[in-house]
Amino acid sequence: MKTNIIVSFVIMVFMISCSSSRITHSWKSDNIPEKKFSKIMVVSVIAGSDWSIRDKMEAHLVGDLTDRGYVAVSAIKEYGPKYFENMKEAEVLDKLSNSGVDAVITVVLLDKNKERYYVPGRVYYSPYTIYQRNFWGYYTTIYERIYTPGYYQVDTKYFWESNFYDLKNKNLLYTVQTETFDPESVEILAHEYGLLIVNDMNKKAALK
C-alpha cells in the first residue's frame, strides 16, 4: 500500500514537471470561511467552443476536487450545456440553492492566441570520423546530417481564469490566472488545469 502511494506521488510530480500549463497570478481572500462547503459546482464559460471542451474542463476539475475529499459537481452534468441560458441572477441562485450548491468555481477562457513562425534550417556539425574511412559510409552520413530544411510551426496559447465564490455571501474567495502553451490535446489541457488549480487552492488554504 505504501509503495503504491509513493509510486502515485512520483507519477504526479513527473506529470506536473512536464506540464504545459502554469499559474501567472493567484489571489486569496483574507476572509475564507471556516466551514467546509457542502457542494461545489464547477461552471465553465468558453465562448464559441464546442460544449464537449467545457465538459472536459469541468469534469477534470470536479475529479480533482473529489480526490481531495470535497463534494463537487459539473454544471453540464447537472443541468446540461445550456444551464443558465436566458436566466436572471435570482433564478440562477435559486436553481443552485435547490441543488444544494453553496460554492461555485468558474472556468473561463480569456483568450486564445495562435502564433505562426518560421524555424530556419540548421546545419549539423557532429563527429563522424568513424565514417570517413569509406566513401559510402561518409556520403550517407553527411547526406543525412548536413542539412535540415526549415519549416513553419504554429503554437497555441490559452489564457484561463478561475474564480471561487461563496454563494451565501456572494464573496470572491480566490482567483487565479493561468496560461497553457501548445497542449497535446484538450484532454491533457483539462487534466493539467484541474491539478494546477486544486493544488494551488490547497496550498493557499482557499478550501478548508
mmCIF file of N, CA, C and O in Angstrom, residues 14-108:
data_model
loop_
_atom_site.group_PDB
_atom_site.id
_atom_site.type_symbol
_atom_site.label_atom_id
_atom_site.label_comp_id
_atom_site.label_asym_id
_atom_site.label_seq_id
_atom_site.Cartn_x
_atom_site.Cartn_y
_atom_site.Cartn_z
ATOM 1 N N PHE A 14 6.056 13.930 -11.693
ATOM 2 C CA PHE A 14 6.578 13.885 -13.060
ATOM 3 C C PHE A 14 5.639 14.600 -14.026
ATOM 4 O O PHE A 14 6.069 15.377 -14.879
ATOM 5 N N MET A 15 4.335 14.360 -13.886
ATOM 6 C CA MET A 15 3.357 14.959 -14.798
ATOM 7 C C MET A 15 3.315 16.470 -14.636
ATOM 8 O O MET A 15 3.196 17.214 -15.604
ATOM 9 N N ILE A 16 3.422 16.931 -13.366
ATOM 10 C CA ILE A 16 3.402 18.369 -13.119
ATOM 11 C C ILE A 16 4.645 19.019 -13.725
ATOM 12 O O ILE A 16 4.586 20.100 -14.308
ATOM 13 N N SER A 17 5.809 18.348 -13.589
ATOM 14 C CA SER A 17 7.057 18.901 -14.111
ATOM 15 C C SER A 17 7.032 18.992 -15.635
ATOM 16 O O SER A 17 7.718 19.819 -16.223
ATOM 17 N N CYS A 18 6.244 18.121 -16.298
ATOM 18 C CA CYS A 18 6.142 18.126 -17.765
ATOM 19 C C CYS A 18 4.945 18.938 -18.247
ATOM 20 O O CYS A 18 4.620 18.913 -19.419
ATOM 21 N N SER A 19 4.283 19.610 -17.355
ATOM 22 C CA SER A 19 3.047 20.306 -17.678
ATOM 23 C C SER A 19 3.284 21.453 -18.647
ATOM 24 O O SER A 19 4.311 22.131 -18.611
ATOM 25 N N SER A 20 2.307 21.683 -19.538
ATOM 26 C CA SER A 20 2.364 22.817 -20.455
ATOM 27 C C SER A 20 1.603 24.008 -19.893
ATOM 28 O O SER A 20 1.470 25.033 -20.555
ATOM 29 N N SER A 21 1.076 23.883 -18.668
ATOM 30 C CA SER A 21 0.299 24.942 -18.033
ATOM 31 C C SER A 21 1.044 25.509 -16.831
ATOM 32 O O SER A 21 1.765 24.801 -16.141
ATOM 33 N N ARG A 22 0.845 26.810 -16.594
ATOM 34 C CA ARG A 22 1.446 27.431 -15.415
ATOM 35 C C ARG A 22 0.569 28.554 -14.907
ATOM 36 O O ARG A 22 -0.184 29.177 -15.669
ATOM 37 N N ILE A 23 0.677 28.824 -13.613
ATOM 38 C CA ILE A 23 -0.062 29.921 -12.989
ATOM 39 C C ILE A 23 0.715 31.213 -13.175
ATOM 40 O O ILE A 23 1.912 31.275 -12.901
ATOM 41 N N THR A 24 0.041 32.239 -13.666
ATOM 42 C CA THR A 24 0.673 33.551 -13.820
ATOM 43 C C THR A 24 0.339 34.474 -12.663
ATOM 44 O O THR A 24 1.091 35.393 -12.361
ATOM 45 N N HIS A 25 -0.809 34.237 -12.012
ATOM 46 C CA HIS A 25 -1.189 35.059 -10.853
ATOM 47 C C HIS A 25 -2.309 34.349 -10.091
ATOM 48 O O HIS A 25 -3.190 33.734 -10.698
ATOM 49 N N SER A 26 -2.252 34.423 -8.764
ATOM 50 C CA SER A 26 -3.380 33.935 -7.956
ATOM 51 C C SER A 26 -3.500 34.772 -6.689
ATOM 52 O O SER A 26 -2.502 35.329 -6.200
ATOM 53 N N TRP A 27 -4.713 34.852 -6.186
ATOM 54 C CA TRP A 27 -5.017 35.675 -5.001
ATOM 55 C C TRP A 27 -6.042 34.960 -4.148
ATOM 56 O O TRP A 27 -6.945 34.305 -4.675
ATOM 57 N N LYS A 28 -5.891 35.103 -2.820
ATOM 58 C CA LYS A 28 -6.850 34.513 -1.887
ATOM 59 C C LYS A 28 -7.354 35.581 -0.932
ATOM 60 O O LYS A 28 -6.574 36.409 -0.432
ATOM 61 N N SER A 29 -8.643 35.568 -0.658
ATOM 62 C CA SER A 29 -9.234 36.497 0.286
ATOM 63 C C SER A 29 -8.737 36.218 1.705
ATOM 64 O O SER A 29 -8.395 35.082 2.047
ATOM 65 N N ASP A 30 -8.724 37.259 2.531
ATOM 66 C CA ASP A 30 -8.372 37.089 3.948
ATOM 67 C C ASP A 30 -9.552 36.592 4.766
ATOM 68 O O ASP A 30 -9.409 36.310 5.964
ATOM 69 N N ASN A 31 -10.712 36.489 4.123
ATOM 70 C CA ASN A 31 -11.933 36.108 4.842
ATOM 71 C C ASN A 31 -12.480 34.764 4.366
ATOM 72 O O ASN A 31 -13.663 34.648 4.038
ATOM 73 N N ILE A 32 -11.620 33.756 4.320
ATOM 74 C CA ILE A 32 -12.069 32.417 3.955
ATOM 75 C C ILE A 32 -12.882 31.836 5.115
ATOM 76 O O ILE A 32 -12.399 31.786 6.251
ATOM 77 N N PRO A 33 -14.122 31.422 4.870
ATOM 78 C CA PRO A 33 -14.939 30.868 5.963
ATOM 79 C C PRO A 33 -14.362 29.569 6.502
ATOM 80 O O PRO A 33 -13.732 28.802 5.781
ATOM 81 N N GLU A 34 -14.571 29.346 7.796
ATOM 82 C CA GLU A 34 -14.043 28.148 8.445
ATOM 83 C C GLU A 34 -14.807 26.882 8.039
ATOM 84 O O GLU A 34 -14.301 25.784 8.166
ATOM 85 N N LYS A 35 -16.028 27.056 7.575
ATOM 86 C CA LYS A 35 -16.861 25.901 7.227
ATOM 87 C C LYS A 35 -16.320 25.168 6.006
ATOM 88 O O LYS A 35 -15.590 25.734 5.180
ATOM 89 N N LYS A 36 -16.684 23.912 5.882
ATOM 90 C CA LYS A 36 -16.414 23.155 4.663
ATOM 91 C C LYS A 36 -17.675 23.203 3.812
ATOM 92 O O LYS A 36 -18.766 22.903 4.288
ATOM 93 N N PHE A 37 -17.528 23.616 2.562
ATOM 94 C CA PHE A 37 -18.695 23.764 1.699
ATOM 95 C C PHE A 37 -19.337 22.406 1.433
ATOM 96 O O PHE A 37 -18.666 21.396 1.257
ATOM 97 N N SER A 38 -20.654 22.427 1.384
ATOM 98 C CA SER A 38 -21.408 21.186 1.206
ATOM 99 C C SER A 38 -21.303 20.650 -0.219
ATOM 100 O O SER A 38 -21.183 19.444 -0.446
ATOM 101 N N LYS A 39 -21.352 21.570 -1.189
ATOM 102 C CA LYS A 39 -21.358 21.152 -2.591
ATOM 103 C C LYS A 39 -20.804 22.275 -3.454
ATOM 104 O O LYS A 39 -21.328 23.386 -3.452
ATOM 105 N N ILE A 40 -19.729 21.977 -4.182
ATOM 106 C CA ILE A 40 -19.083 22.957 -5.052
ATOM 107 C C ILE A 40 -19.428 22.628 -6.497
ATOM 108 O O ILE A 40 -19.244 21.503 -6.942
ATOM 109 N N MET A 41 -19.917 23.639 -7.226
ATOM 110 C CA MET A 41 -20.224 23.427 -8.636
ATOM 111 C C MET A 41 -19.173 24.101 -9.502
ATOM 112 O O MET A 41 -18.804 25.256 -9.272
ATOM 113 N N VAL A 42 -18.706 23.384 -10.511
ATOM 114 C CA VAL A 42 -17.753 23.926 -11.482
ATOM 115 C C VAL A 42 -18.533 24.390 -12.701
ATOM 116 O O VAL A 42 -19.257 23.601 -13.323
ATOM 117 N N VAL A 43 -18.373 25.675 -13.047
ATOM 118 C CA VAL A 43 -19.116 26.284 -14.150
ATOM 119 C C VAL A 43 -18.129 26.838 -15.170
ATOM 120 O O VAL A 43 -17.288 27.675 -14.840
ATOM 121 N N SER A 44 -18.217 26.387 -16.416
ATOM 122 C CA SER A 44 -17.292 26.849 -17.456
ATOM 123 C C SER A 44 -17.953 27.885 -18.360
ATOM 124 O O SER A 44 -19.147 27.804 -18.651
ATOM 125 N N VAL A 45 -17.136 28.856 -18.790
ATOM 126 C CA VAL A 45 -17.594 29.874 -19.744
ATOM 127 C C VAL A 45 -16.526 29.949 -20.835
ATOM 128 O O VAL A 45 -15.483 30.562 -20.652
ATOM 129 N N ILE A 46 -16.806 29.304 -21.962
ATOM 130 C CA ILE A 46 -15.842 29.257 -23.065
ATOM 131 C C ILE A 46 -16.595 29.617 -24.337
ATOM 132 O O ILE A 46 -17.243 28.769 -24.948
ATOM 133 N N ALA A 47 -16.533 30.873 -24.722
ATOM 134 C CA ALA A 47 -17.321 31.378 -25.845
ATOM 135 C C ALA A 47 -16.929 30.712 -27.158
ATOM 136 O O ALA A 47 -15.751 30.512 -27.444
ATOM 137 N N GLY A 48 -17.942 30.338 -27.914
ATOM 138 C CA GLY A 48 -17.723 29.837 -29.266
ATOM 139 C C GLY A 48 -17.135 28.440 -29.347
ATOM 140 O O GLY A 48 -16.771 27.982 -30.411
ATOM 141 N N SER A 49 -17.028 27.748 -28.213
ATOM 142 C CA SER A 49 -16.407 26.423 -28.244
ATOM 143 C C SER A 49 -17.473 25.334 -28.267
ATOM 144 O O SER A 49 -18.618 25.549 -27.908
ATOM 145 N N ASP A 50 -17.052 24.179 -28.692
ATOM 146 C CA ASP A 50 -17.911 23.003 -28.599
ATOM 147 C C ASP A 50 -18.158 22.694 -27.128
ATOM 148 O O ASP A 50 -17.257 22.808 -26.306
ATOM 149 N N TRP A 51 -19.372 22.292 -26.785
ATOM 150 C CA TRP A 51 -19.692 22.068 -25.381
ATOM 151 C C TRP A 51 -18.851 20.945 -24.771
ATOM 152 O O TRP A 51 -18.651 20.896 -23.557
ATOM 153 N N SER A 52 -18.310 20.052 -25.607
ATOM 154 C CA SER A 52 -17.502 18.943 -25.095
ATOM 155 C C SER A 52 -16.206 19.442 -24.449
ATOM 156 O O SER A 52 -15.679 18.804 -23.539
ATOM 157 N N ILE A 53 -15.663 20.580 -24.919
ATOM 158 C CA ILE A 53 -14.471 21.163 -24.288
ATOM 159 C C ILE A 53 -14.815 21.638 -22.886
ATOM 160 O O ILE A 53 -14.082 21.386 -21.925
ATOM 161 N N ARG A 54 -15.955 22.298 -22.764
ATOM 162 C CA ARG A 54 -16.415 22.732 -21.443
ATOM 163 C C ARG A 54 -16.624 21.527 -20.541
ATOM 164 O O ARG A 54 -16.274 21.546 -19.354
ATOM 165 N N ASP A 55 -17.172 20.480 -21.105
ATOM 166 C CA ASP A 55 -17.433 19.260 -20.341
ATOM 167 C C ASP A 55 -16.139 18.687 -19.765
ATOM 168 O O ASP A 55 -16.074 18.305 -18.589
ATOM 169 N N LYS A 56 -15.092 18.643 -20.570
ATOM 170 C CA LYS A 56 -13.808 18.099 -20.113
ATOM 171 C C LYS A 56 -13.185 18.981 -19.043
ATOM 172 O O LYS A 56 -12.637 18.485 -18.044
ATOM 173 N N MET A 57 -13.212 20.303 -19.246
ATOM 174 C CA MET A 57 -12.631 21.217 -18.262
ATOM 175 C C MET A 57 -13.347 21.092 -16.914
ATOM 176 O O MET A 57 -12.709 21.070 -15.858
ATOM 177 N N GLU A 58 -14.670 21.003 -16.960
ATOM 178 C CA GLU A 58 -15.444 20.857 -15.728
ATOM 179 C C GLU A 58 -15.184 19.501 -15.071
ATOM 180 O O GLU A 58 -14.963 19.408 -13.858
ATOM 181 N N ALA A 59 -15.200 18.453 -15.877
ATOM 182 C CA ALA A 59 -15.077 17.095 -15.348
ATOM 183 C C ALA A 59 -13.749 16.876 -14.632
ATOM 184 O O ALA A 59 -13.695 16.261 -13.562
ATOM 185 N N HIS A 60 -12.659 17.371 -15.206
ATOM 186 C CA HIS A 60 -11.349 17.168 -14.586
ATOM 187 C C HIS A 60 -11.213 17.960 -13.289
ATOM 188 O O HIS A 60 -10.648 17.460 -12.308
ATOM 189 N N LEU A 61 -11.721 19.186 -13.278
ATOM 190 C CA LEU A 61 -11.653 19.976 -12.050
ATOM 191 C C LEU A 61 -12.519 19.351 -10.963
ATOM 192 O O LEU A 61 -12.127 19.290 -9.787
ATOM 193 N N VAL A 62 -13.688 18.856 -11.336
ATOM 194 C CA VAL A 62 -14.556 18.141 -10.391
ATOM 195 C C VAL A 62 -13.834 16.918 -9.840
ATOM 196 O O VAL A 62 -13.854 16.647 -8.630
ATOM 197 N N GLY A 63 -13.190 16.160 -10.710
ATOM 198 C CA GLY A 63 -12.470 14.963 -10.287
ATOM 199 C C GLY A 63 -11.357 15.272 -9.309
ATOM 200 O O GLY A 63 -11.170 14.548 -8.308
ATOM 201 N N ASP A 64 -10.613 16.347 -9.556
ATOM 202 C CA ASP A 64 -9.509 16.706 -8.669
ATOM 203 C C ASP A 64 -10.018 17.207 -7.316
ATOM 204 O O ASP A 64 -9.392 16.953 -6.285
ATOM 205 N N LEU A 65 -11.136 17.917 -7.313
ATOM 206 C CA LEU A 65 -11.746 18.343 -6.050
ATOM 207 C C LEU A 65 -12.255 17.137 -5.267
ATOM 208 O O LEU A 65 -12.071 17.042 -4.045
ATOM 209 N N THR A 66 -12.874 16.207 -5.970
ATOM 210 C CA THR A 66 -13.400 14.991 -5.333
ATOM 211 C C THR A 66 -12.270 14.165 -4.723
ATOM 212 O O THR A 66 -12.407 13.631 -3.616
ATOM 213 N N ASP A 67 -11.150 14.081 -5.433
ATOM 214 C CA ASP A 67 -9.995 13.343 -4.921
ATOM 215 C C ASP A 67 -9.474 13.938 -3.616
ATOM 216 O O ASP A 67 -8.852 13.237 -2.816
ATOM 217 N N ARG A 68 -9.699 15.240 -3.431
ATOM 218 C CA ARG A 68 -9.259 15.914 -2.209
ATOM 219 C C ARG A 68 -10.301 15.836 -1.087
ATOM 220 O O ARG A 68 -10.100 16.384 -0.014
ATOM 221 N N GLY A 69 -11.422 15.158 -1.363
ATOM 222 C CA GLY A 69 -12.424 14.967 -0.321
ATOM 223 C C GLY A 69 -13.581 15.933 -0.342
ATOM 224 O O GLY A 69 -14.418 15.948 0.572
ATOM 225 N N TYR A 70 -13.685 16.748 -1.393
ATOM 226 C CA TYR A 70 -14.792 17.700 -1.488
ATOM 227 C C TYR A 70 -15.923 17.114 -2.329
ATOM 228 O O TYR A 70 -15.691 16.316 -3.232
ATOM 229 N N VAL A 71 -17.128 17.539 -2.047
ATOM 230 C CA VAL A 71 -18.274 17.174 -2.883
ATOM 231 C C VAL A 71 -18.354 18.207 -4.001
ATOM 232 O O VAL A 71 -18.585 19.392 -3.750
ATOM 233 N N ALA A 72 -18.128 17.781 -5.224
ATOM 234 C CA ALA A 72 -18.102 18.703 -6.362
ATOM 235 C C ALA A 72 -18.893 18.117 -7.521
ATOM 236 O O ALA A 72 -18.931 16.900 -7.704
ATOM 237 N N VAL A 73 -19.510 19.009 -8.296
ATOM 238 C CA VAL A 73 -20.318 18.575 -9.435
ATOM 239 C C VAL A 73 -20.059 19.493 -10.624
ATOM 240 O O VAL A 73 -19.675 20.648 -10.463
ATOM 241 N N SER A 74 -20.291 18.961 -11.801
ATOM 242 C CA SER A 74 -20.168 19.723 -13.036
ATOM 243 C C SER A 74 -21.517 20.325 -13.397
ATOM 244 O O SER A 74 -22.548 19.660 -13.340
ATOM 245 N N ALA A 75 -21.504 21.596 -13.799
ATOM 246 C CA ALA A 75 -22.748 22.264 -14.198
ATOM 247 C C ALA A 75 -23.363 21.582 -15.414
ATOM 248 O O ALA A 75 -24.587 21.426 -15.505
ATOM 249 N N ILE A 76 -22.524 21.166 -16.357
ATOM 250 C CA ILE A 76 -23.037 20.490 -17.552
ATOM 251 C C ILE A 76 -23.678 19.163 -17.182
ATOM 252 O O ILE A 76 -24.750 18.813 -17.691
ATOM 253 N N LYS A 77 -23.030 18.407 -16.296
ATOM 254 C CA LYS A 77 -23.586 17.120 -15.881
ATOM 255 C C LYS A 77 -24.890 17.308 -15.106
ATOM 256 O O LYS A 77 -25.820 16.495 -15.203
ATOM 257 N N GLU A 78 -24.964 18.396 -14.347
ATOM 258 C CA GLU A 78 -26.137 18.641 -13.510
ATOM 259 C C GLU A 78 -27.315 19.196 -14.305
ATOM 260 O O GLU A 78 -28.460 18.802 -14.108
ATOM 261 N N TYR A 79 -27.032 20.151 -15.211
ATOM 262 C CA TYR A 79 -28.117 20.868 -15.887
ATOM 263 C C TYR A 79 -28.114 20.776 -17.411
ATOM 264 O O TYR A 79 -29.054 21.238 -18.056
ATOM 265 N N GLY A 80 -27.049 20.226 -18.002
ATOM 266 C CA GLY A 80 -26.933 20.236 -19.461
ATOM 267 C C GLY A 80 -26.131 21.437 -19.929
ATOM 268 O O GLY A 80 -25.843 22.354 -19.154
ATOM 269 N N PRO A 81 -25.740 21.474 -21.218
ATOM 270 C CA PRO A 81 -24.832 22.515 -21.730
ATOM 271 C C PRO A 81 -25.390 23.937 -21.732
ATOM 272 O O PRO A 81 -24.626 24.900 -21.781
ATOM 273 N N LYS A 82 -26.701 24.104 -21.673
ATOM 274 C CA LYS A 82 -27.288 25.462 -21.693
ATOM 275 C C LYS A 82 -27.860 25.826 -20.321
ATOM 276 O O LYS A 82 -28.938 26.394 -20.220
ATOM 277 N N TYR A 83 -27.089 25.518 -19.277
ATOM 278 C CA TYR A 83 -27.634 25.559 -17.913
ATOM 279 C C TYR A 83 -28.209 26.888 -17.446
ATOM 280 O O TYR A 83 -29.229 26.913 -16.777
ATOM 281 N N PHE A 84 -27.593 28.039 -17.754
ATOM 282 C CA PHE A 84 -28.100 29.320 -17.233
ATOM 283 C C PHE A 84 -28.597 30.243 -18.351
ATOM 284 O O PHE A 84 -28.742 31.445 -18.145
ATOM 285 N N GLU A 85 -28.865 29.676 -19.505
ATOM 286 C CA GLU A 85 -29.246 30.495 -20.649
ATOM 287 C C GLU A 85 -30.572 31.215 -20.405
ATOM 288 O O GLU A 85 -31.563 30.616 -19.990
ATOM 289 N N ASN A 86 -30.584 32.542 -20.668
ATOM 290 C CA ASN A 86 -31.777 33.399 -20.545
ATOM 291 C C ASN A 86 -32.338 33.443 -19.120
ATOM 292 O O ASN A 86 -33.531 33.710 -18.928
ATOM 293 N N MET A 87 -31.495 33.225 -18.127
ATOM 294 C CA MET A 87 -31.932 33.276 -16.732
ATOM 295 C C MET A 87 -31.374 34.518 -16.045
ATOM 296 O O MET A 87 -30.297 35.007 -16.387
ATOM 297 N N LYS A 88 -32.114 35.037 -15.070
ATOM 298 C CA LYS A 88 -31.655 36.181 -14.281
ATOM 299 C C LYS A 88 -30.930 35.682 -13.025
ATOM 300 O O LYS A 88 -31.022 34.509 -12.660
ATOM 301 N N GLU A 89 -30.233 36.616 -12.370
ATOM 302 C CA GLU A 89 -29.414 36.247 -11.211
ATOM 303 C C GLU A 89 -30.211 35.511 -10.144
ATOM 304 O O GLU A 89 -29.790 34.460 -9.644
ATOM 305 N N ALA A 90 -31.365 36.044 -9.785
ATOM 306 C CA ALA A 90 -32.169 35.428 -8.721
ATOM 307 C C ALA A 90 -32.587 34.006 -9.089
ATOM 308 O O ALA A 90 -32.576 33.101 -8.241
ATOM 309 N N GLU A 91 -32.908 33.809 -10.369
ATOM 310 C CA GLU A 91 -33.303 32.475 -10.830
ATOM 311 C C GLU A 91 -32.143 31.492 -10.762
ATOM 312 O O GLU A 91 -32.301 30.336 -10.361
ATOM 313 N N VAL A 92 -30.970 31.966 -11.145
ATOM 314 C CA VAL A 92 -29.776 31.111 -11.112
ATOM 315 C C VAL A 92 -29.429 30.724 -9.685
ATOM 316 O O VAL A 92 -29.160 29.555 -9.379
ATOM 317 N N LEU A 93 -29.457 31.718 -8.772
ATOM 318 C CA LEU A 93 -29.123 31.448 -7.375
ATOM 319 C C LEU A 93 -30.118 30.475 -6.748
ATOM 320 O O LEU A 93 -29.742 29.601 -5.956
ATOM 321 N N ASP A 94 -31.393 30.621 -7.100
ATOM 322 C CA ASP A 94 -32.415 29.684 -6.600
ATOM 323 C C ASP A 94 -32.162 28.278 -7.142
ATOM 324 O O ASP A 94 -32.295 27.278 -6.425
ATOM 325 N N LYS A 95 -31.793 28.212 -8.397
ATOM 326 C CA LYS A 95 -31.520 26.925 -9.037
ATOM 327 C C LYS A 95 -30.354 26.219 -8.347
ATOM 328 O O LYS A 95 -30.412 25.013 -8.061
ATOM 329 N N LEU A 96 -29.305 26.974 -8.063
ATOM 330 C CA LEU A 96 -28.137 26.415 -7.389
ATOM 331 C C LEU A 96 -28.475 25.994 -5.957
ATOM 332 O O LEU A 96 -28.085 24.921 -5.505
ATOM 333 N N SER A 97 -29.206 26.849 -5.282
ATOM 334 C CA SER A 97 -29.586 26.556 -3.894
ATOM 335 C C SER A 97 -30.447 25.299 -3.817
ATOM 336 O O SER A 97 -30.268 24.457 -2.931
ATOM 337 N N ASN A 98 -31.365 25.145 -4.756
ATOM 338 C CA ASN A 98 -32.232 23.962 -4.783
ATOM 339 C C ASN A 98 -31.449 22.684 -5.075
ATOM 340 O O ASN A 98 -31.905 21.587 -4.746
ATOM 341 N N SER A 99 -30.261 22.835 -5.681
ATOM 342 C CA SER A 99 -29.407 21.676 -5.945
ATOM 343 C C SER A 99 -28.423 21.415 -4.802
ATOM 344 O O SER A 99 -27.588 20.524 -4.892
ATOM 345 N N GLY A 100 -28.506 22.249 -3.758
ATOM 346 C CA GLY A 100 -27.620 22.085 -2.606
ATOM 347 C C GLY A 100 -26.244 22.683 -2.796
ATOM 348 O O GLY A 100 -25.330 22.437 -2.004
ATOM 349 N N VAL A 101 -26.081 23.507 -3.833
ATOM 350 C CA VAL A 101 -24.776 24.116 -4.126
ATOM 351 C C VAL A 101 -24.588 25.369 -3.277
ATOM 352 O O VAL A 101 -25.441 26.248 -3.259
ATOM 353 N N ASP A 102 -23.463 25.446 -2.555
ATOM 354 C CA ASP A 102 -23.193 26.639 -1.749
ATOM 355 C C ASP A 102 -21.879 27.327 -2.129
ATOM 356 O O ASP A 102 -21.473 28.309 -1.505
ATOM 357 N N ALA A 103 -21.194 26.823 -3.181
ATOM 358 C CA ALA A 103 -19.980 27.470 -3.684
ATOM 359 C C ALA A 103 -19.818 27.143 -5.161
ATOM 360 O O ALA A 103 -20.258 26.082 -5.624
ATOM 361 N N VAL A 104 -19.200 28.059 -5.891
ATOM 362 C CA VAL A 104 -19.020 27.891 -7.338
ATOM 363 C C VAL A 104 -17.579 28.204 -7.714
ATOM 364 O O VAL A 104 -16.991 29.163 -7.207
ATOM 365 N N ILE A 105 -17.015 27.391 -8.602
ATOM 366 C CA ILE A 105 -15.724 27.692 -9.222
ATOM 367 C C ILE A 105 -15.962 27.853 -10.724
ATOM 368 O O ILE A 105 -16.506 26.952 -11.368
ATOM 369 N N THR A 106 -15.584 28.998 -11.259
ATOM 370 C CA THR A 106 -15.739 29.237 -12.692
ATOM 371 C C THR A 106 -14.468 28.859 -13.437
ATOM 372 O O THR A 106 -13.365 28.926 -12.897
ATOM 373 N N VAL A 107 -14.641 28.466 -14.691
ATOM 374 C CA VAL A 107 -13.504 28.211 -15.595
ATOM 375 C C VAL A 107 -13.767 29.032 -16.852
ATOM 376 O O VAL A 107 -14.701 28.741 -17.599
ATOM 377 N N VAL A 108 -12.946 30.053 -17.073
ATOM 378 C CA VAL A 108 -13.190 30.982 -18.179
ATOM 379 C C VAL A 108 -11.969 31.029 -19.101
ATOM 380 O O VAL A 108 -10.832 31.199 -18.638
#
